[in-house]
C-alpha cells in the first residue's frame, strides 16, 4: 500500500483568541503549532495500515516541524509545498496538492482531516478527489482495507452508515477513528534523517478571499463564585436540574 | 432563484430561513440511499444564483462536491451574507472570518443555530441517477447505554485535573445523581482515561445541556467550542485564574476531588 496523508500547520490557541494588529491572522508570537486532531488520527491510521506512508503539508517553511512530528510517529517521508506564509484558500490548496501528486507514483489511499482546525472549509479532500477522478468518502470513524477495496463507517447521530469504495480512494476522517500514539524518542531521532521534498507552488488568485478576522462577542464573562456545595445545589435547584 | 437542499430537520429549516432573505427559494431533496457525489451532480445541474444547505455533515459534504464539480469557491458555515461578502465560522465558532466569495453560483452552507427556522413549504424531490460513486449501504445502530452526551440535560465533565481513569468515579457519581451524561476534555481521551465518544469540544461532541459542569478543565477555546451550547456553565477548578472562568456563569474554586463528592452528598441530603 502507498498512503498519502495531508496535514495542515495551525497554531495551538489557548484560552483566548488574540488577533494580530492588522486583524488578518491570529497573533501567534507566543503560540506553539500543531495539526488538527482529525489529521493526527489519519496519520496514525495510515501507519497502522502499513506500507509506504507519505505526509504532505502546504504551508510556510516552519511546517517542516509538523511533517517531522508525523515522521516520528511512523510516516516514511514528507512533501512540503512551501509558501511565503500568505493564506491559500481551499481551491488553491487542493490544486497545489493535485499538482504535487502528478510528480508522484499513484497512491492507493489519500487521507485528509474532515475539516481543518482553523479555516474549516470542509472541502480540500473532496476537491482533490474530483480533480483526480477518485471516489471519496468523508467523516469516517472506522476504516477497514480489504482486497482492492475499503469499507468505512461514519457516525450519524447514534448509528453508523457503512460505505464501500474501490481503491485507489480519498478518505476524510474524524478524531475518534483511533487513539494516536505519542512519538517515541528513537522515533524523533529517526524522523530527522527521513527524506523531505520541498516544492514551491505558485499562489493563484484567491476566490474565497479573506478580508479580516473577528473575535465573536461573548468571550470574557465574569463567573459568579459559589462557596461550597450548599450554594451549588441551590443553583441547580433554581435551574431545575437538581 | 436560490436552490436550498433540505433534509426535513431543524437545521434545514434554518438554512431555508437564511436563503429566503436572499431571494425566492426552491427547496429540494432526494429519495433513496445517500450518495453524495450523485446528489451533488444533480444539485450542480440546477439553474441557480446560489446553492445553499445547512452546515451539517451532509450539507457541507454536498456543497463541497458541488464546488468541485463547478470549480467554484464554497464558503462553509456562513452566519451572514451581504452582496458577495460573507461572514463565516472558523475554529469551531471561536473566530469569525469576513471573506469575499468570488463565485457564481454562490455556494454556501449556513452555520447551525445562527438563524431562526422557518416553514420549509413545498419540497421538490430531484432525480439523482446512481453513478457508481460510494453510497450509504447500510445503517448499523449503536447500542449506547445511558444518556447521550449531545442531548443530556446535564453534563458533568472532567479534564486533566481529574488525574486518572479511576478519578472519574466522583464525576460518574454526580452525573448519575443528576440523570446526566459524563463528558471530558481532549487531554483525557488522549491519555486513554475515557473513550472519544465522551469528548466535548471542537473535534468532539457539541452539547446543548441546561447545565454543564466542567471539573478540572482549563477552558481552551477548542473545548469551549463544544460546551458553549449549554445554557449555564459551572466550573470547578483549583486555579482562580483559569481561563474557563471567562466562559462560566458560576465557579467553585477548589479541589474537585473534595468539591464534587461534597455536591453529591449535599444532593443526597436535600433529597432525604
Ligand atoms: C501559509 C498559510 C497561511 C495561512 N494563514 C491563515 C491565517 O492567517 N488565518 C487563518 O485562519 N487561516 C490561514 N490559512 C488557512 C487557509 O485558508 C487554508 O489553508 C485553506 O483555506 C485550506 O482550506 P481549509 O483549511 O478550509 O481546509 P479544509 O477543507 O477544512 O481541510 C480539510 C483537510 O484538507 C487538508 N488540508 C487543508 N489545508 C491543507 C494544507 N495547507 N496543507 C496540507 N493539507 C491541507 C487537511 O487534511 C485538512 O484536514 C493559511 C494557510 C496557509 C497555507
Ligand atoms: C485543533 C484542536 C482541536 C481540539 N479539540 C478539542 C476538543 O474537542 N475538546 C477538548 O477538550 N480539547 C480540544 N483540544 C485541546 C485543547 O486545546 C486543550 O489542550 C484541552 O482542552 C485541555 O484539557 P484540560 O482542560 O483537561 O487540561 P489543562 O488545560 O491541562 O487543564 C487542567 C485544569 O485542571 C485544573 N486542575 C488541576 N487539578 C485540579 C484539581 N485537583 N481540582 C480542580 N481543578 C484542577 C487546572 O487548574 C487546569 O485549569 C483541541 C486542540 C486543538 C489544537
Coordinates of C-alpha atoms and ligand atoms in Angstrom, one line a residue:
Chain A
X1 CA 0.0 0.0 0.0
X2 CA 1.1 3.6 -0.7
X3 CA -0.7 6.1 1.5
X4 CA -0.6 9.9 1.4
X5 CA -1.8 12.0 4.4
X6 CA -2.4 15.7 4.1
X7 CA -1.8 17.8 7.2
X8 CA -2.0 21.5 7.9
X9 CA 0.1 23.5 10.4
X10 CA -2.1 25.5 12.8
X11 CA -1.4 27.5 16.0
X12 CA -2.3 26.0 19.4
X13 CA -4.5 28.7 20.8
X14 CA -5.1 28.6 24.5
X15 CA -8.0 30.0 26.4
X16 CA -8.4 33.1 24.2
X17 CA -8.3 34.1 20.5
X18 CA -6.0 37.1 20.1
X19 CA -5.7 38.8 16.7
X20 CA -2.7 40.4 15.1
X21 CA -2.8 44.2 14.8
X22 CA -4.0 44.0 11.1
X23 CA -6.9 41.7 12.0
X24 CA -5.8 39.3 9.2
X25 CA -4.5 36.4 11.3
X26 CA -4.1 35.2 14.9
X27 CA -1.3 36.6 16.9
X28 CA 1.0 33.6 17.1
X29 CA 4.2 35.1 18.5
X30 CA 3.8 33.2 21.8
X31 CA 2.0 30.1 20.5
X32 CA 3.1 26.6 19.6
X33 CA 1.9 24.9 16.4
X34 CA 0.3 21.6 15.7
X35 CA -2.1 19.8 13.3
X36 CA -5.7 19.0 13.7
X37 CA -6.6 16.0 15.9
X38 CA -8.5 14.6 12.8
X39 CA -5.3 14.7 10.9
X40 CA -3.3 13.0 13.7
X41 CA -5.8 10.2 13.5
X42 CA -5.3 10.0 9.7
X43 CA -1.6 9.6 10.1
X44 CA -2.0 7.0 12.9
X45 CA -4.4 5.0 10.7
X46 CA -2.0 5.1 7.8
X47 CA 0.9 3.9 9.9
X48 CA -1.3 1.1 11.2
X49 CA -2.4 0.0 7.7
X50 CA 1.2 -0.1 6.7
X51 CA 3.2 0.2 3.5
X52 CA 4.8 3.5 2.4
X53 CA 3.3 6.5 4.3
X54 CA 3.9 10.0 2.9
X55 CA 2.8 13.2 4.7
X56 CA 2.2 16.4 2.8
X57 CA 1.7 20.0 4.1
X58 CA 1.1 23.2 2.2
X59 CA 2.5 26.0 4.4
X60 CA 5.5 28.1 5.4
X61 CA 9.0 26.6 5.8
X62 CA 8.2 26.0 9.5
X63 CA 5.6 23.5 8.6
X64 CA 8.6 21.1 8.3
X65 CA 8.2 20.7 12.1
X66 CA 4.7 19.3 11.7
X67 CA 5.9 16.9 9.0
X68 CA 8.8 15.7 11.2
X69 CA 6.4 15.2 14.1
X70 CA 4.4 12.8 11.8
X71 CA 7.5 11.1 10.6
X72 CA 8.4 10.5 14.3
X73 CA 5.1 8.6 14.6
X74 CA 6.0 6.5 11.6
X75 CA 5.5 8.3 8.3
X76 CA 8.3 7.5 5.9
X77 CA 8.8 10.8 4.1
X78 CA 7.4 14.2 3.7
X79 CA 6.4 16.7 0.9
X80 CA 6.4 20.4 1.8
X81 CA 4.6 22.7 -0.6
X82 CA 6.3 25.8 0.7
X83 CA 4.6 29.1 0.7
X84 CA 5.7 32.5 1.9
X85 CA 3.2 32.5 4.7
X86 CA 0.4 34.0 2.8
X87 CA -3.0 32.4 3.1
X88 CA -4.2 30.0 0.5
X89 CA -7.9 29.3 0.0
X90 CA -9.3 25.8 -0.2
X91 CA -9.5 25.8 -4.0
X92 CA -5.8 26.8 -4.4
X93 CA -4.7 24.4 -1.7
X94 CA -6.4 21.5 -3.4
X95 CA -5.0 22.5 -6.8
X96 CA -1.4 22.7 -5.4
X97 CA -1.9 19.2 -3.8
X98 CA -3.1 17.8 -7.1
X99 CA -0.1 19.3 -9.0
X100 CA 2.3 17.8 -6.4
X101 CA 0.7 14.4 -6.9
X102 CA 1.3 14.4 -10.6
X103 CA 5.0 14.1 -9.8
X104 CA 4.4 11.0 -7.6
X105 CA 3.6 7.4 -8.3
X106 CA -0.1 6.9 -7.7
X107 CA -1.2 6.4 -4.1
X108 CA -3.7 3.7 -3.1
X109 CA -5.2 5.8 -0.3
X110 CA -5.2 9.6 0.2
X111 CA -6.3 10.7 3.7
X112 CA -7.4 14.1 4.9
X113 CA -9.0 15.5 8.0
X114 CA -12.7 16.0 7.6
X115 CA -12.2 19.8 8.2
X116 CA -9.1 21.7 9.1
X117 CA -8.6 23.0 12.6
X118 CA -8.6 26.7 11.7
X119 CA -10.3 27.6 8.5
X120 CA -12.6 24.5 8.5
X121 CA -13.6 24.7 4.8
X122 CA -14.8 21.0 4.8
X123 CA -13.6 20.7 1.2
X124 CA -10.0 20.1 0.3
X125 CA -10.2 16.3 0.3
X126 CA -13.4 16.3 -1.8
X127 CA -11.8 18.8 -4.3
X128 CA -8.7 16.6 -4.7
X129 CA -10.8 13.5 -5.2
X130 CA -12.8 15.2 -8.1
X131 CA -9.6 16.5 -9.7
X132 CA -8.1 13.0 -9.7
X133 CA -11.3 11.2 -10.6
X134 CA -11.2 9.1 -7.4
X135 CA -14.1 8.0 -5.2
X136 CA -14.3 9.8 -1.8
X137 CA -16.0 9.0 1.5
X138 CA -15.9 11.6 4.3
X139 CA -16.3 12.0 8.1
X140 CA -15.0 8.5 8.9
X141 CA -14.6 6.9 12.3
X142 CA -13.7 3.4 11.0
X143 CA -11.7 2.2 8.0
X144 CA -11.1 -1.4 7.0
X145 CA -8.9 -2.1 4.0
X146 CA -9.8 -5.2 2.2
X147 CA -8.6 -6.8 -1.1
X148 CA -8.7 -3.8 -3.5
X149 CA -11.5 -2.1 -1.6
X150 CA -12.1 -0.1 1.6
X151 CA -15.1 -0.5 3.9
X152 CA -15.7 2.5 6.1
X153 CA -18.2 3.8 8.7
X154 CA -19.5 7.2 9.5
X155 CA -21.4 8.4 12.6
X156 CA -25.0 9.5 12.0
X157 CA -26.4 10.5 15.5
X158 CA -26.3 7.3 17.4
X159 CA -25.8 5.0 14.4
X160 CA -23.2 4.3 11.8
X161 CA -23.6 4.4 8.0
X162 CA -21.5 1.9 6.1
X163 CA -19.8 2.8 2.8
X164 CA -17.5 0.9 0.4
X165 CA -15.1 2.3 -2.2
X166 CA -12.7 0.6 -4.6
X167 CA -9.0 1.6 -4.3
X168 CA -7.5 4.0 -5.0
X169 CA -9.7 6.3 -2.9
X170 CA -9.7 9.5 -1.0
X171 CA -11.0 9.3 2.6
X172 CA -11.5 12.1 5.1
X173 CA -11.5 11.2 8.8
X174 CA -12.5 12.4 12.3
X175 CA -10.9 12.2 15.7
X176 CA -12.1 9.0 17.5
X177 CA -11.0 6.9 14.5
X178 CA -8.2 5.6 16.7
X179 CA -6.0 6.7 19.6
X180 CA -2.9 8.2 18.1
X181 CA 0.4 7.2 19.8
X182 CA 2.9 9.7 21.2
X183 CA 6.2 9.9 19.2
X184 CA 9.0 8.0 20.9
X185 CA 12.5 9.4 21.4
X186 CA 14.0 7.0 18.9
X187 CA 11.1 7.8 16.6
X188 CA 12.0 11.5 16.8
X189 CA 15.7 10.8 16.1
X190 CA 14.9 8.7 13.0
X191 CA 12.5 11.4 11.8
X192 CA 15.4 13.9 11.5
X193 CA 17.0 11.9 8.7
X194 CA 13.9 10.9 6.7
X195 CA 13.6 12.4 3.3
X196 CA 11.7 15.7 2.8
X197 CA 10.9 17.1 -0.7
X198 CA 10.3 20.8 -0.9
X199 CA 8.3 22.3 -3.8
X200 CA 7.3 25.9 -4.2
X201 CA 3.8 26.2 -5.8
X202 CA 2.6 29.4 -7.3
X203 CA -0.3 31.1 -5.5
X204 CA -3.2 31.7 -7.8
X205 CA -5.8 34.5 -7.4
X206 CA -7.9 33.7 -4.3
X207 CA -11.6 33.1 -5.0
X208 CA -12.6 32.9 -1.3
X209 CA -10.7 36.0 -0.3
X210 CA -10.3 36.6 3.4
X211 CA -10.9 40.2 4.4
X212 CA -10.5 40.1 8.1
X213 CA -11.0 38.0 11.2
X214 CA -13.3 38.9 14.0
X215 CA -13.4 37.6 17.6
X216 CA -17.1 36.9 18.4
X217 CA -18.7 38.6 21.3
X218 CA -19.3 36.7 24.5
X219 CA -15.7 35.9 25.4
X220 CA -15.0 37.5 28.8
X221 CA -17.9 36.6 31.1
X222 CA -17.4 37.1 34.9
X223 CA -18.3 33.9 36.7
X224 CA -20.2 34.2 39.9
X225 CA -18.1 32.5 42.6
X226 CA -20.0 29.9 44.7
X227 CA -18.8 29.0 48.2
X228 CA -19.4 25.3 48.6
X229 CA -21.9 22.5 48.0
X230 CA -25.0 24.2 49.5
X231 CA -24.8 27.1 47.1
X232 CA -24.1 24.8 44.2
X233 CA -27.2 22.7 44.9
X234 CA -29.3 25.8 45.4
X235 CA -28.2 27.0 41.9
X236 CA -29.0 23.5 40.5
X237 CA -32.5 23.8 42.0
X238 CA -33.0 27.2 40.6
X239 CA -32.1 25.8 37.1
X240 CA -34.5 22.9 37.6
X241 CA -31.8 20.2 37.2
X242 CA -31.4 19.0 40.8
Chain B
X1 CA -33.6 31.6 -7.8
X2 CA -31.9 30.2 -4.7
X3 CA -31.7 26.4 -4.6
X4 CA -31.8 25.1 -1.0
X5 CA -31.1 21.4 -0.2
X6 CA -33.2 20.2 2.8
X7 CA -33.4 17.1 4.9
X8 CA -36.6 17.8 6.8
X9 CA -34.7 18.6 10.0
X10 CA -34.3 21.7 12.2
X11 CA -31.0 22.8 10.6
X12 CA -32.5 22.6 7.1
X13 CA -35.4 24.8 8.2
X14 CA -32.8 27.4 9.4
X15 CA -31.0 27.2 6.1
X16 CA -34.3 27.9 4.2
X17 CA -34.8 30.9 6.5
X18 CA -31.3 32.2 5.6
X19 CA -31.9 31.5 1.9
X20 CA -35.3 33.3 1.8
X21 CA -33.6 36.5 2.8
X22 CA -31.5 36.3 -0.4
X23 CA -34.4 35.8 -2.8
X24 CA -37.1 33.3 -4.0
X25 CA -36.2 29.7 -2.8
X26 CA -36.7 26.3 -4.4
X27 CA -36.4 23.7 -1.6
X28 CA -35.1 20.4 -3.0
X29 CA -34.2 17.0 -1.6
X30 CA -33.5 13.4 -2.9
X31 CA -35.1 10.0 -2.3
X32 CA -33.2 6.7 -1.7
X33 CA -29.8 5.9 -0.3
X34 CA -27.5 8.8 0.4
X35 CA -24.9 9.1 -2.5
X36 CA -23.1 12.4 -2.1
X37 CA -21.3 12.6 -5.5
X38 CA -24.5 11.7 -7.4
X39 CA -26.7 14.0 -5.4
X40 CA -24.2 16.8 -5.8
X41 CA -24.1 16.3 -9.6
X42 CA -27.9 16.8 -9.7
X43 CA -27.6 19.9 -7.5
X44 CA -24.9 21.3 -9.6
X45 CA -27.1 21.0 -12.7
X46 CA -29.8 23.3 -11.3
X47 CA -30.1 26.9 -12.6
X48 CA -29.4 29.0 -9.6
X49 CA -27.9 32.2 -8.3
X50 CA -26.9 30.4 -5.2
X51 CA -27.0 26.9 -3.9
X52 CA -27.5 26.7 -0.1
X53 CA -27.6 23.9 2.5
X54 CA -27.3 23.6 6.3
X55 CA -23.8 23.4 7.7
X56 CA -24.5 19.8 8.7
X57 CA -22.3 16.8 7.9
X58 CA -24.3 16.2 4.7
X59 CA -24.8 19.9 3.8
X60 CA -21.1 20.6 4.0
X61 CA -20.2 17.4 2.1
X62 CA -22.7 18.0 -0.7
X63 CA -21.7 21.6 -1.2
X64 CA -18.0 20.7 -1.3
X65 CA -18.9 18.2 -4.1
X66 CA -20.9 20.8 -6.0
X67 CA -18.0 23.2 -5.6
X68 CA -15.6 20.7 -7.0
X69 CA -17.9 19.9 -10.0
X70 CA -18.4 23.5 -10.9
X71 CA -14.9 24.6 -9.9
X72 CA -16.3 27.4 -7.8
X73 CA -15.4 28.6 -4.3
X74 CA -17.5 27.4 -1.4
X75 CA -18.0 29.1 2.0
X76 CA -18.8 26.7 4.8
X77 CA -20.8 27.7 7.9
X78 CA -21.8 31.2 7.0
X79 CA -23.6 33.4 9.6
X80 CA -24.3 36.4 7.3
X81 CA -24.1 37.3 3.7
X82 CA -24.1 40.9 2.3
X83 CA -23.7 41.1 -1.5
X84 CA -20.6 38.9 -2.1
X85 CA -19.2 39.4 1.4
X86 CA -19.7 36.5 3.8
X87 CA -19.1 36.2 7.5
X88 CA -18.2 32.6 8.3
X89 CA -17.2 30.5 11.3
X90 CA -13.6 29.3 11.9
X91 CA -12.1 27.3 14.8
X92 CA -15.5 25.7 15.6
X93 CA -17.0 29.1 16.3
X94 CA -14.2 30.7 18.4
X95 CA -13.4 33.0 15.5
X96 CA -15.3 34.6 12.6
X97 CA -13.9 35.4 9.1
X98 CA -15.1 38.0 6.8
X99 CA -14.4 37.0 3.2
X100 CA -15.3 37.9 -0.3
X101 CA -16.8 35.0 -2.3
X102 CA -15.8 35.4 -5.9
X103 CA -18.1 32.8 -7.5
X104 CA -21.3 32.1 -9.5
X105 CA -23.4 30.5 -8.4
X106 CA -22.7 31.3 -4.8
X107 CA -22.1 28.1 -2.9
X108 CA -22.6 28.2 0.9
X109 CA -23.7 26.4 4.0
X110 CA -25.5 28.1 6.9
X111 CA -23.8 27.7 10.4
X112 CA -26.1 25.7 12.6
X113 CA -28.2 27.6 15.2
X114 CA -27.4 31.1 13.9
X115 CA -30.7 31.7 12.1
X116 CA -34.3 31.2 13.0
X117 CA -36.0 28.2 11.4
X118 CA -39.0 28.8 9.1
X119 CA -41.7 26.7 7.5
X120 CA -40.0 25.0 4.5
X121 CA -43.1 24.8 2.4
X122 CA -43.2 22.6 -0.7
X123 CA -40.1 20.4 -1.3
X124 CA -39.2 19.1 -4.7
X125 CA -37.6 15.6 -5.0
X126 CA -34.8 15.7 -7.5
X127 CA -33.7 12.8 -9.5
X128 CA -30.1 11.6 -9.0
X129 CA -29.2 8.5 -11.1
X130 CA -26.7 6.1 -9.4
X131 CA -23.3 7.0 -10.9
X132 CA -21.5 4.2 -9.1
X133 CA -19.9 6.5 -6.6
X134 CA -19.8 5.5 -2.9
X135 CA -23.1 5.5 -1.1
X136 CA -24.6 4.6 2.3
X137 CA -25.0 0.9 2.1
X138 CA -26.5 0.0 5.5
X139 CA -27.1 1.6 8.8
X140 CA -25.7 -0.1 12.0
X141 CA -27.5 1.0 15.2
X142 CA -25.2 1.6 18.1
X143 CA -26.3 0.1 21.4
X144 CA -25.5 3.1 23.6
X145 CA -26.2 2.6 27.3
X146 CA -27.3 5.6 29.2
X147 CA -28.0 9.3 28.3
X148 CA -26.4 10.6 25.1
X149 CA -23.9 13.4 25.6
X150 CA -25.4 15.5 22.8
X151 CA -29.0 15.5 24.2
X152 CA -28.3 15.3 28.0
X153 CA -29.9 18.0 30.2
X154 CA -26.9 17.9 32.5
X155 CA -23.3 17.1 31.5
X156 CA -20.6 16.5 34.2
X157 CA -17.2 16.7 32.6
X158 CA -13.7 16.0 33.8
X159 CA -10.3 17.2 32.5
X160 CA -6.7 16.7 33.3
X161 CA -7.4 17.8 36.9
X162 CA -9.3 14.5 37.5
X163 CA -5.9 12.9 37.4
X164 CA -6.7 9.3 36.3
X165 CA -9.3 7.0 34.8
X166 CA -10.3 5.9 38.4
X167 CA -10.6 9.6 39.4
X168 CA -13.8 9.7 37.2
X169 CA -15.6 7.8 39.9
X170 CA -16.7 11.1 41.5
X171 CA -17.7 12.5 38.1
X172 CA -19.8 9.5 37.3
X173 CA -21.5 9.6 40.7
X174 CA -22.6 13.2 40.3
X175 CA -23.7 12.6 36.7
X176 CA -25.7 9.6 37.9
X177 CA -27.4 11.6 40.6
X178 CA -28.4 14.3 38.2
X179 CA -29.5 11.9 35.5
X180 CA -26.9 13.4 33.2
X181 CA -24.1 12.2 31.0
X182 CA -20.3 12.1 31.6
X183 CA -18.1 14.3 29.4
X184 CA -14.4 15.0 29.3
X185 CA -11.6 17.1 27.7
X186 CA -9.2 16.0 24.9
X187 CA -6.4 15.6 27.4
X188 CA -8.5 12.8 29.0
X189 CA -9.2 11.0 25.7
X190 CA -5.6 11.3 24.6
X191 CA -4.5 9.7 27.9
X192 CA -6.9 6.9 27.3
X193 CA -8.9 7.6 30.5
X194 CA -12.2 7.9 28.7
X195 CA -13.4 7.0 25.1
X196 CA -13.5 9.7 22.4
X197 CA -17.3 9.5 22.4
X198 CA -17.2 11.3 25.8
X199 CA -15.1 14.2 24.4
X200 CA -16.7 17.7 24.4
X201 CA -15.3 20.2 22.0
X202 CA -14.4 21.3 18.5
X203 CA -13.3 17.8 17.5
X204 CA -15.7 16.1 19.9
X205 CA -19.4 16.4 20.7
X206 CA -21.2 19.8 20.8
X207 CA -23.6 19.7 23.7
X208 CA -26.8 21.5 24.4
X209 CA -27.4 20.9 28.1
X210 CA -29.2 23.1 30.6
X211 CA -26.1 22.9 32.9
X212 CA -22.5 22.0 32.0
X213 CA -20.3 21.2 35.0
X214 CA -16.6 21.4 34.0
X215 CA -14.3 19.9 36.6
X216 CA -10.5 20.3 36.3
X217 CA -10.9 21.7 32.8
X218 CA -8.9 24.9 31.9
X219 CA -11.2 26.2 29.2
X220 CA -9.2 26.1 26.0
X221 CA -11.2 27.7 23.1
X222 CA -11.4 24.3 21.4
X223 CA -13.1 22.8 24.5
X224 CA -15.5 25.8 24.9
X225 CA -16.5 25.4 21.2
X226 CA -18.3 22.2 22.3
X227 CA -19.6 23.5 25.6
X228 CA -21.0 26.9 24.7
X229 CA -24.3 25.4 23.5
X230 CA -25.1 24.8 27.2
X231 CA -27.4 27.3 28.8
X232 CA -25.3 27.6 32.0
X233 CA -21.7 26.6 32.8
X234 CA -20.4 25.8 36.3
X235 CA -16.6 25.5 36.5
X236 CA -14.9 23.6 39.4
X237 CA -11.2 24.5 39.3
X238 CA -8.4 24.9 41.8
X239 CA -7.0 27.8 39.9
X240 CA -8.8 31.1 40.4
X241 CA -7.1 32.4 37.2
X242 CA -8.2 29.5 34.9
X243 CA -9.4 30.8 31.5
X244 CA -12.7 28.8 31.9
X245 CA -13.9 31.4 34.4
X246 CA -14.3 33.8 31.5
X247 CA -16.7 31.3 29.9
X248 CA -18.5 30.1 33.0
X249 CA -21.6 31.5 34.7
X250 CA -20.7 30.0 38.1
X251 CA -17.5 28.7 39.6
X252 CA -16.3 26.9 42.7
X253 CA -12.6 27.4 43.4
X254 CA -11.2 24.3 45.0
X255 CA -10.0 20.7 44.6
X256 CA -12.6 18.8 42.5
X257 CA -11.8 15.6 44.5
X258 CA -13.3 17.4 47.5
X259 CA -15.9 19.7 45.9
X260 CA -17.6 17.1 43.6
X261 CA -18.2 14.5 46.3
X262 CA -19.5 17.3 48.6
X263 CA -22.0 18.3 45.9
X264 CA -23.2 14.7 45.6
X265 CA -23.5 14.4 49.3
X266 CA -25.5 17.6 49.5
X267 CA -27.8 16.5 46.7
X268 CA -28.5 13.2 48.6
X269 CA -29.1 15.2 51.8
X270 CA -31.6 17.6 50.3
X271 CA -33.4 14.7 48.7
X272 CA -33.6 13.0 52.0
Ligands
LIG1 C1 0.7 29.9 4.6 C2 -0.7 29.9 5.1 C3 -1.2 30.9 5.9 C4 -2.5 30.9 6.3 N1 -2.9 31.9 7.2 C5 -4.1 31.8 7.7 C6 -4.5 32.7 8.7 O1 -3.7 33.7 8.9 N2 -5.6 32.6 9.3 C7 -6.4 31.5 9.0 O2 -7.4 31.4 9.7 N3 -6.1 30.6 8.1 C8 -4.9 30.7 7.4 N4 -4.6 29.8 6.5 C9 -5.6 28.7 6.1 C10 -6.1 28.7 4.6 O3 -7.2 29.4 4.4 C11 -6.3 27.2 4.3 O4 -5.1 26.5 4.1 C12 -7.2 26.9 3.1 O5 -8.3 27.6 3.2 C13 -7.5 25.4 3.1 O6 -8.8 25.2 3.4 P1 -9.4 24.7 4.7 O7 -8.4 24.9 5.8 O8 -10.7 25.3 4.8 O9 -9.4 23.2 4.5 P2 -10.5 22.0 4.8 O10 -11.1 21.7 3.6 O11 -11.2 22.3 6.0 O12 -9.4 20.9 5.2 C14 -9.6 19.5 5.1 C15 -8.3 18.8 5.1 O13 -7.5 19.2 4.0 C16 -6.2 19.1 4.3 N5 -5.5 20.4 4.2 C17 -6.1 21.6 4.3 N6 -5.2 22.6 4.2 C18 -4.0 22.0 4.0 C19 -2.7 22.4 3.8 N7 -2.4 23.8 3.8 N8 -1.7 21.5 3.7 C20 -2.0 20.2 3.7 N9 -3.2 19.7 3.8 C21 -4.2 20.6 4.0 C22 -6.1 18.6 5.7 O14 -6.0 17.2 5.7 C23 -7.4 19.0 6.3 O15 -7.8 18.3 7.5 C24 -3.3 29.8 6.0 C25 -2.9 28.8 5.2 C26 -1.6 28.8 4.7 C27 -1.1 27.8 3.9
LIG2 C1 -7.4 21.8 16.6 C2 -7.6 21.4 18.0 C3 -8.8 20.8 18.4 C4 -9.0 20.5 19.8 N1 -10.2 19.9 20.1 C5 -10.5 19.7 21.4 C6 -11.8 19.2 21.8 O1 -12.7 18.8 21.0 N2 -12.0 19.1 23.2 C7 -11.1 19.4 24.1 O2 -11.4 19.3 25.3 N3 -9.9 19.9 23.7 C8 -9.6 20.0 22.4 N4 -8.3 20.4 22.1 C9 -7.3 20.6 23.1 C10 -7.4 21.8 23.9 O3 -6.6 22.8 23.2 C11 -6.8 21.7 25.3 O4 -5.5 21.2 25.2 C12 -7.6 20.8 26.3 O5 -9.0 21.1 26.2 C13 -7.1 20.9 27.7 O6 -7.7 19.9 28.5 P1 -7.9 20.2 30.1 O7 -8.6 21.4 30.3 O8 -8.4 18.9 30.6 O9 -6.4 20.3 30.6 P2 -5.5 21.5 31.1 O10 -5.5 22.6 30.1 O11 -4.2 20.9 31.5 O12 -6.3 22.0 32.4 C14 -6.4 21.3 33.6 C15 -7.2 22.2 34.5 O13 -7.4 21.5 35.7 C16 -7.2 22.3 36.8 N5 -7.0 21.4 38.0 C17 -5.9 20.6 38.2 N6 -6.0 19.9 39.3 C18 -7.2 20.2 39.8 C19 -8.0 19.7 40.9 N7 -7.5 18.8 41.7 N8 -9.2 20.3 41.1 C20 -9.7 21.2 40.3 N9 -9.1 21.7 39.2 C21 -7.8 21.1 39.0 C22 -6.1 23.2 36.5 O14 -6.2 24.4 37.2 C23 -6.4 23.5 35.0 O15 -7.2 24.6 34.8 C24 -8.1 20.7 20.7 C25 -6.9 21.3 20.3 C26 -6.6 21.6 19.0 C27 -5.3 22.3 18.6

